[in-house]
Short mmCIF file of C-alpha atoms in Angstrom, two decimals:
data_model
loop_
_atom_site.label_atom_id
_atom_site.label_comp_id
_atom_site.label_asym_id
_atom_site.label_seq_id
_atom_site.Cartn_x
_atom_site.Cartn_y
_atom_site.Cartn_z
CA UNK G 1 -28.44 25.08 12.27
CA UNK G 2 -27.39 27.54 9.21
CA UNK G 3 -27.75 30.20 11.15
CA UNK G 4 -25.36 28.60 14.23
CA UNK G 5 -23.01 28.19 11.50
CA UNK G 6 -23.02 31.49 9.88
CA UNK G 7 -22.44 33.09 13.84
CA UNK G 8 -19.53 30.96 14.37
CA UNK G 9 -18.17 31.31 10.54
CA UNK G 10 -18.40 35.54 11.12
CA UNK G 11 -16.25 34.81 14.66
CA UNK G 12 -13.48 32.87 12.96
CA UNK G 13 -13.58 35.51 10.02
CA UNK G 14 -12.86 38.09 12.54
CA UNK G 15 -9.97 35.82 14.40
CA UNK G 16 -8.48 35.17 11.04
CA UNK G 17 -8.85 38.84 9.91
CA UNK G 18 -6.30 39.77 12.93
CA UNK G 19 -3.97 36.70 11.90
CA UNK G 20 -1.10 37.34 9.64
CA UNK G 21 -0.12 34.67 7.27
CA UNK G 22 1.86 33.65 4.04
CA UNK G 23 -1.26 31.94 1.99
CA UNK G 24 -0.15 28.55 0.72
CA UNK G 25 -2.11 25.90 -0.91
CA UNK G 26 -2.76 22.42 -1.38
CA UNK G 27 -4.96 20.09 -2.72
CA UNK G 28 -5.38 16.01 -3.36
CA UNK G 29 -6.74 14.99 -6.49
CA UNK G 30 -8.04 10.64 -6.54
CA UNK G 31 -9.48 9.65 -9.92
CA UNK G 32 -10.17 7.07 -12.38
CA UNK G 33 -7.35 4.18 -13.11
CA UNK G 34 -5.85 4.76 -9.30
CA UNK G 35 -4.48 8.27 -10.18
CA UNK G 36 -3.65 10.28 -7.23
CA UNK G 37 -2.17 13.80 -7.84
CA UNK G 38 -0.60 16.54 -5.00
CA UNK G 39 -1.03 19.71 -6.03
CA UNK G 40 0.80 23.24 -4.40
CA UNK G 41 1.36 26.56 -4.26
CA UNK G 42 3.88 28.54 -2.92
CA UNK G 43 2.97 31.93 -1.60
CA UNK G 44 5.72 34.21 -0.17
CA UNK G 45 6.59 37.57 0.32
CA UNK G 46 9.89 37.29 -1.80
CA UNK G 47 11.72 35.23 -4.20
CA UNK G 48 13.09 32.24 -1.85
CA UNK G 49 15.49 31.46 -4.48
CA UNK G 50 14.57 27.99 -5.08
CA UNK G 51 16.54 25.47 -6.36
CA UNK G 52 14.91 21.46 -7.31
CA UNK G 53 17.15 18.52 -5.53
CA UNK G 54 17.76 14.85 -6.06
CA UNK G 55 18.69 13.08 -2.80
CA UNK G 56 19.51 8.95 -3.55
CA UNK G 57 18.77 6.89 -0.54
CA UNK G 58 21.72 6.09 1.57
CA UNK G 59 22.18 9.76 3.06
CA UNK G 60 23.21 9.72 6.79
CA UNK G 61 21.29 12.64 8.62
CA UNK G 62 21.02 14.02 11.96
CA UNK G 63 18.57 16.54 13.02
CA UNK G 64 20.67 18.89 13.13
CA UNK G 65 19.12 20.39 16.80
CA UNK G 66 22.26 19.32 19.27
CA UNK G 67 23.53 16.35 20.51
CA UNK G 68 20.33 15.01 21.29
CA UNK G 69 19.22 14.43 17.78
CA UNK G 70 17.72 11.86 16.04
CA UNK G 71 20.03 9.98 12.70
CA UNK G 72 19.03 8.16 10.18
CA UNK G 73 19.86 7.00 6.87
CA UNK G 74 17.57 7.56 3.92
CA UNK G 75 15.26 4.41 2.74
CA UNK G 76 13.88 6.82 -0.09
CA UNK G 77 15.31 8.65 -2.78
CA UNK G 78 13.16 11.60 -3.44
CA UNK G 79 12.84 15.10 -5.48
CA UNK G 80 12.13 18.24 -3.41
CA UNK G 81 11.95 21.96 -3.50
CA UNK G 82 14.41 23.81 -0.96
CA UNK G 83 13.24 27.28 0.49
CA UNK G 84 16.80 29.86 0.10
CA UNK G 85 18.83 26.34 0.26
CA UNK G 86 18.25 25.79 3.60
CA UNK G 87 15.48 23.35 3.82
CA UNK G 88 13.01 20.76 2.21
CA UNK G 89 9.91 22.70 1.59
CA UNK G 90 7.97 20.56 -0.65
CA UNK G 91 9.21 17.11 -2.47
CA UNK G 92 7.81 13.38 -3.57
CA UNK G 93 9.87 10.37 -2.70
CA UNK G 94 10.16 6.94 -4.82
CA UNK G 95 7.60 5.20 -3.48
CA UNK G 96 4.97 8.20 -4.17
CA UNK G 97 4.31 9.85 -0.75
CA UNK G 98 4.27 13.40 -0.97
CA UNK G 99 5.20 16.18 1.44
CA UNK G 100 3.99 19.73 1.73
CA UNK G 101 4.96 22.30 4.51
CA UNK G 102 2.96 25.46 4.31
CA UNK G 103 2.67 28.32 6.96
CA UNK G 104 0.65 28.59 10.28
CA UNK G 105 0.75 31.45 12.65
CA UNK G 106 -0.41 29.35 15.41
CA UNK G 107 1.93 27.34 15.14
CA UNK G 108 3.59 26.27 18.81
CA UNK G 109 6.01 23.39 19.09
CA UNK G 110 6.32 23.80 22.89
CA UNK G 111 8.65 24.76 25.21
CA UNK G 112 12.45 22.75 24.46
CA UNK G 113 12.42 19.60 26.42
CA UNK G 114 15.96 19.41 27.33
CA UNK G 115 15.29 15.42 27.76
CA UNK G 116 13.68 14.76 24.39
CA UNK G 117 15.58 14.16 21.40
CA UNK G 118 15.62 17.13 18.93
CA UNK G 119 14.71 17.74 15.47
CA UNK G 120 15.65 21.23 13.55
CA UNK G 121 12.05 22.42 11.47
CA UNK G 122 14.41 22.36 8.31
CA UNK G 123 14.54 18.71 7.87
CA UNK G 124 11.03 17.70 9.42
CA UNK G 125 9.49 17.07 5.96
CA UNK G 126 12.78 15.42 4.56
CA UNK G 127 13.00 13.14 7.31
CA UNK G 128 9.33 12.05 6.35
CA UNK G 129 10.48 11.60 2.83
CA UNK G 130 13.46 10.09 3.51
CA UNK G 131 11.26 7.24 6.26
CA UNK G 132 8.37 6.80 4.70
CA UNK G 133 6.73 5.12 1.82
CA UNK G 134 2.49 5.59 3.15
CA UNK G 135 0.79 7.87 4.85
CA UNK G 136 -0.41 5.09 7.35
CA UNK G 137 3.37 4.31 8.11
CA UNK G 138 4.33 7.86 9.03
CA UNK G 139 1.69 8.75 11.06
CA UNK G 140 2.17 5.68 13.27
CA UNK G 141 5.66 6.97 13.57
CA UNK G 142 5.00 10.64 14.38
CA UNK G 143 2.26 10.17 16.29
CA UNK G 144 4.50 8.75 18.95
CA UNK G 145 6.49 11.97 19.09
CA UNK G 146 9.83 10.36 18.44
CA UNK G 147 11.36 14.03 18.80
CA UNK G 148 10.70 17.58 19.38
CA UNK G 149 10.47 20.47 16.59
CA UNK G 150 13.18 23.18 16.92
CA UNK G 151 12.55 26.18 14.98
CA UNK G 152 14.61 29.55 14.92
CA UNK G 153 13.77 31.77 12.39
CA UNK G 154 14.17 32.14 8.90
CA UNK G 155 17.48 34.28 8.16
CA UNK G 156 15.00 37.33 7.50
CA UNK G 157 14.30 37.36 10.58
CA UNK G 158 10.53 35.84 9.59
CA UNK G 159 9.05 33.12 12.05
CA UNK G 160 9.76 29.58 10.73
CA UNK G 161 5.54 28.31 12.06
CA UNK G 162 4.85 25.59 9.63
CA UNK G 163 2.28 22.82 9.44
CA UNK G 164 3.02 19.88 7.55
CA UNK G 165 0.92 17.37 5.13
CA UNK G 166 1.46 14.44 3.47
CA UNK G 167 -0.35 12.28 0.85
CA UNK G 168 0.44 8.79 -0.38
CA UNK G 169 0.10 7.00 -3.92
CA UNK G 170 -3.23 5.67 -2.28
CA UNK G 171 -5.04 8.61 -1.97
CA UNK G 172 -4.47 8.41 1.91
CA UNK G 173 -3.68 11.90 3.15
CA UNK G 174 -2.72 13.56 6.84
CA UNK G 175 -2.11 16.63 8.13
CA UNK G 176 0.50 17.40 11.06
CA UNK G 177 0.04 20.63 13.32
CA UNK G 178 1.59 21.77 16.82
CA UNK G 179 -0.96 23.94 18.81
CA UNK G 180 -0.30 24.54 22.03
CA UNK G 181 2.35 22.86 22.12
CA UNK G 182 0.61 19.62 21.25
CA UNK G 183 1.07 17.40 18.46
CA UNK G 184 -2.53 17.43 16.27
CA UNK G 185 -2.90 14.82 13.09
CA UNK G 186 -5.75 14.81 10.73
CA UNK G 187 -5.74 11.48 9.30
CA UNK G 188 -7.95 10.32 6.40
CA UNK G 189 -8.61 10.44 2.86
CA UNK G 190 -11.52 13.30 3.23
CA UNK G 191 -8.85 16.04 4.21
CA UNK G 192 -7.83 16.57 0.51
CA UNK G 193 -7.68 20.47 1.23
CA UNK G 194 -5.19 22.46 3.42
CA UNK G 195 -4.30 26.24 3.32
CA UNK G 196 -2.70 28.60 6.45
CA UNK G 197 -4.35 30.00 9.28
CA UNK G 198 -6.50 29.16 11.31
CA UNK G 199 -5.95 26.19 12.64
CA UNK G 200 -7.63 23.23 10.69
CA UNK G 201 -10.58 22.46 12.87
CA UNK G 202 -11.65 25.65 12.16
CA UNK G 203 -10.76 25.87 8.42
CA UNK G 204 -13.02 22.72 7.81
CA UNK G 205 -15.61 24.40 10.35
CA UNK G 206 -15.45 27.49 8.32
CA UNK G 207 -15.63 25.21 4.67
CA UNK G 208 -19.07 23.53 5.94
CA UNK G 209 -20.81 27.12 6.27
CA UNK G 210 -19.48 27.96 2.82
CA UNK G 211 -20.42 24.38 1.81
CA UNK G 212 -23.87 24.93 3.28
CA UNK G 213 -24.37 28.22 0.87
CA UNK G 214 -23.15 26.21 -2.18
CA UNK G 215 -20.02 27.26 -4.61
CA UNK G 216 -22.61 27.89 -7.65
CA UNK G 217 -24.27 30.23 -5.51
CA UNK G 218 -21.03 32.26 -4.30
CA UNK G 219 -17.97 31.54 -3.35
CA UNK G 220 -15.60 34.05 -1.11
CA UNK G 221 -12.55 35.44 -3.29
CA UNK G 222 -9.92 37.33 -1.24
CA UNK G 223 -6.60 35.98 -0.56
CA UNK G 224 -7.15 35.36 2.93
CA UNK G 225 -6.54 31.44 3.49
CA UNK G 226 -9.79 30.97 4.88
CA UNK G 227 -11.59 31.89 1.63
CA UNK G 228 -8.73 29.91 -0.89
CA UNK G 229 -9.70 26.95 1.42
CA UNK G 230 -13.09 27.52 0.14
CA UNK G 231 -12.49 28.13 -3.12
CA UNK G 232 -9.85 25.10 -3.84
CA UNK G 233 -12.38 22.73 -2.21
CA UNK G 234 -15.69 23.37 -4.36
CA UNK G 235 -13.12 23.28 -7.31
CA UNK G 236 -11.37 19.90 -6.71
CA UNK G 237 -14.95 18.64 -5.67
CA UNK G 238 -15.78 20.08 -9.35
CA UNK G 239 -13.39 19.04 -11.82
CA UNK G 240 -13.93 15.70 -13.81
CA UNK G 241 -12.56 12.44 -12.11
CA UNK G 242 -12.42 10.43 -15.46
CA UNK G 243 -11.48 10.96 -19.05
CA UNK G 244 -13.27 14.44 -20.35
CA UNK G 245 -14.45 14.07 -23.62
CA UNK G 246 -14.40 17.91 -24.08
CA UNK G 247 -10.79 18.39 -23.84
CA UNK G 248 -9.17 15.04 -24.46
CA UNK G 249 -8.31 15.87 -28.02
CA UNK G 250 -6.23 18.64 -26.78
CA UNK G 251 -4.47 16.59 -24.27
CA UNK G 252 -0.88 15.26 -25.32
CA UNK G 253 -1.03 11.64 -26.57
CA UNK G 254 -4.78 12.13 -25.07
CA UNK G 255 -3.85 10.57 -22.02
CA UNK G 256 -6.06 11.13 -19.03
CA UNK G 257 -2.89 10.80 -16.67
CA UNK G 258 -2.34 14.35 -18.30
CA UNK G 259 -5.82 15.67 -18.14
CA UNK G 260 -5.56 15.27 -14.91
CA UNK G 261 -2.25 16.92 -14.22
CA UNK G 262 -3.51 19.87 -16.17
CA UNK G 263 -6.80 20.03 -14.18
CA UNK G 264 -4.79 20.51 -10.73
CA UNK G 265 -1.89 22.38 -11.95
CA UNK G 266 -5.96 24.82 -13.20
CA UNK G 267 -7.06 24.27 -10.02
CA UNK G 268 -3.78 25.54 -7.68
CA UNK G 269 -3.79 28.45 -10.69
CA UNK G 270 -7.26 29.64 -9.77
CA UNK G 271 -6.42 30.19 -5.89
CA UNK G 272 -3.21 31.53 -7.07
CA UNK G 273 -1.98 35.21 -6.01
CA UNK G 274 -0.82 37.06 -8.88
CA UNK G 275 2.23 38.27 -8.64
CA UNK G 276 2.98 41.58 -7.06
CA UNK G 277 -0.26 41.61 -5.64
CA UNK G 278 -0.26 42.64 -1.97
CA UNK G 279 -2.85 43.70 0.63
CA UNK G 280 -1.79 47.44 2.50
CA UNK G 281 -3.07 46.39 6.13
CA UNK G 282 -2.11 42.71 6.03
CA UNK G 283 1.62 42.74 4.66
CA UNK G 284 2.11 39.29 5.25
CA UNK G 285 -0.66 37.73 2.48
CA UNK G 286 1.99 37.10 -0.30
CA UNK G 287 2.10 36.44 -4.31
CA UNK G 288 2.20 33.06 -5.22
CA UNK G 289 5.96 32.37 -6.32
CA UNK G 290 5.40 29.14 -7.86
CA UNK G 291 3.29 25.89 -7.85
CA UNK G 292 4.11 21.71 -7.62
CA UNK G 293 1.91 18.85 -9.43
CA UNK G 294 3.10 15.63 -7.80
CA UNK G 295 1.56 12.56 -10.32
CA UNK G 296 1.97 10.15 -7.50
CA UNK G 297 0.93 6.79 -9.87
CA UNK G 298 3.22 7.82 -12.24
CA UNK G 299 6.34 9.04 -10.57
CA UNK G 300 6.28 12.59 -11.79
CA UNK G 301 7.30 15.85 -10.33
CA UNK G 302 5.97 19.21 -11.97
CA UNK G 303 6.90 22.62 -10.94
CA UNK G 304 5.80 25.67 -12.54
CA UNK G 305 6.60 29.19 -11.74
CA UNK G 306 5.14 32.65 -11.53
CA UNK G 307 8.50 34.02 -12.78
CA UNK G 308 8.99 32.02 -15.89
CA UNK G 309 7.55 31.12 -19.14
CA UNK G 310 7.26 27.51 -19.04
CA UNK G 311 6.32 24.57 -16.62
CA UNK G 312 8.42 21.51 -16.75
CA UNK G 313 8.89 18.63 -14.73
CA UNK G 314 11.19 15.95 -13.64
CA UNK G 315 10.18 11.84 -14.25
CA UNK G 316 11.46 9.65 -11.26
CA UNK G 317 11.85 6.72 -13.23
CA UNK G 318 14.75 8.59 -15.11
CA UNK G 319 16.41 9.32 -11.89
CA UNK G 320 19.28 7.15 -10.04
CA UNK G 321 18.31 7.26 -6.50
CA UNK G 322 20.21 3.98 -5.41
CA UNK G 323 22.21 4.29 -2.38
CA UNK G 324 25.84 6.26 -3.27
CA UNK G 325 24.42 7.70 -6.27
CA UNK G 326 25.18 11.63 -6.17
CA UNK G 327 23.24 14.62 -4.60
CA UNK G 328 22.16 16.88 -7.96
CA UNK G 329 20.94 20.23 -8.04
CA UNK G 330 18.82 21.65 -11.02
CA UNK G 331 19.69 25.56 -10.08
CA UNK G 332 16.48 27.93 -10.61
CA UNK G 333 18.03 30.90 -8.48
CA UNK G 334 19.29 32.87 -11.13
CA UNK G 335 15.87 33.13 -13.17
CA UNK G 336 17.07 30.01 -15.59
CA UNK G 337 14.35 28.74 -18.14
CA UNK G 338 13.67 25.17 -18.19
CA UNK G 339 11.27 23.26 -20.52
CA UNK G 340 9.85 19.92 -21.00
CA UNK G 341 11.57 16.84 -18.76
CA UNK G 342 14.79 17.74 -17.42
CA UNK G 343 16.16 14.93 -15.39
CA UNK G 344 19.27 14.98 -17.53
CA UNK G 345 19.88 19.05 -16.77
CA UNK G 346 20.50 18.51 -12.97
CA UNK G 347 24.23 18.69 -12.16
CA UNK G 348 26.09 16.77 -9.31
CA UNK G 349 26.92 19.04 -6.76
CA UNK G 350 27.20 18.33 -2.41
CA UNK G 351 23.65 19.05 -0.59
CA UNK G 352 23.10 22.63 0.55
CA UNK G 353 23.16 22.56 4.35
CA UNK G 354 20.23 22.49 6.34
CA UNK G 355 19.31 25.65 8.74
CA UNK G 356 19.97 24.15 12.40
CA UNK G 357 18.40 24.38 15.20
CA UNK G 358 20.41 25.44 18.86
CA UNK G 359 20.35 22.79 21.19
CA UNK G 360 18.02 23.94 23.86
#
């Protein structure tokens, strides 16, 4: 059987080997006392120029794909990470559901439907944060295929191929990918680990060789996502679950809500990209820009960057997200140093617009 699983590992090396990809991260953390943490990491070939957002509920969308798109108003106020002010790339509502979209190369959406309704890839994550308050709640939504994903590219010019997941304040997690043109969902608290490419049947085919061989033993350590997949799984699998004796007298007001915290925000470190760091034949594997802690129990929203001194974070509780209550902005674009929690540093200003889609 281990040797099987080696053969078909060494294929899937060699398809991802051809692949190009921007190497994101993310991982699910469930331990003691009900806490459930999100942890992520940007990786991207240039500064996106990201700015943090507070959207209150009561926003009227559309999907901004046509006249055949989808509207809604927001049930959810939520925090979230825009990529060059165009879109929601990463975020945490009210109710604790989280929202990562990382980059797949295999990514198809299918060919436009003219008679489907139509969603622009810009606000596909912030109409799940906007919708949703579980996991269990959004896939039974999305697996129905209310609309179709629209994606142009990026204003570089870069392909806009994105797979989505989502976690909840239960530990309940999913993971949302087109190939083919069809709509795949892994749903189910075991799929606590996502990176790029491939495709994730074959990442977790490819983790269960490396699994097989043991993480004490060796683990793989390039950049390529298949190997950070690896890595960020034996290391979640690894770090404590409950109080740790060892460090709790470090930890401020030795709470293990922040032990925990600090072991992700270790853990999304360690299959970090340093900065600058690029590979000659595969251009597209990228430096890790900056990272996300989402304390989903506790309402909290950490971000941390590869550009700047200090991680800080933003407490939910603190925010007004009732419906009328403005759009604010805490700007980041410029290289400005934040510290500590800085609810009270984001500024009222109108919503960036999101990228749309052309009706097809």
């Amino acid at each position: 059987m281990r040797r099987h699983l080696l053969a078909f590992a060494a294929g899937l090396a060699t398809t991802v080997l051809a692949l190009p990809a921007l190497p994101c991260t993310r991982t699910l953390y469930v331990g003691a006392d009900n806490t459930v943490i999100t942890g992520r990491n940007m990786d991207w070939s240039e500064d996106m120029g990201s700015n943090l957002w507070i959207f209150p509920a009561g926003i009227r969308r559309d999907g901004h794909a046509g006249p055949n798109s989808p509207t809604w108003t927001s049930r959810y106020g939520s925090v979230i990470t825009a990529g060059y002010d165009i879109g929601s790339v990463d975020g945490i509502n009210e109710k604790g559901l989280v929202m990562n979209a990382l980059y797949l190369a295999e990514t198809d959406y299918g060919a436009p439907d003219r008679k489907r309704p139509h969603m622009a890839i810009s606000l596909w994550g912030q109409y799940v944060l906007d919708n949703f308050a579980s996991v269990d709640e959004t896939v039974k939504v999305l697996a129905k295929e209310p609309f179709q994903i629209i994606a142009p590219p990026l204003p570089n010019g870069k392909p806009l191929t994105i797979h989505l997941s989502i976690s909840d304040a239960s530990g309940d997690s999913a993971i949302f990918e087109y190939v083919h043109g069809k709509l795949v969902i892994h749903h189910g608290r075991q799929y606590k680990v996502m990176t790029n490419s491939p495709i994730y049947d074959k990442q977790l085919a490819l983790y269960e060789y490396w699994e097989s061989i043991g993480g004490l033993k060796f683990l793989p350590g390039t950049n390529r996502a298949a190997d950070r997949f690896a890595r960020a799984s034996f290391l979640l699998d690894a770090v404590p679950k409950q109080l740790d004796p060892n460090y709790i007298a470090g930890v401020p007001k030795q709470s293990y809500a922040y032990q925990a915290v600090a072991e992700v925000m270790s853990v999304q470190r360690a299959v970090s990209v340093p900065l600058g760091i690029s590979t000659p034949d595969q251009p597209n594997l990228s430096s890790t820009i900056w990272h996300t802690v989402a304390d989903q129990k506790n309402l909290i929203y950490y971000f941390d960057s590869a550009m700047r001194p200090n991680t800080f974070w933003v407490d939910l509780h603190k925010l007004d997200l009732k419906p009328g209550a403005p759009v604010k902005k805490l700007t980041m674009a410029g290289g400005q140093v934040y510290s500590g929690e800085v609810s009270v540093q984001f500024v009222d200003t109108p919503s960036f617009k999101f990228m749309p889609a052309p009706a097809p």
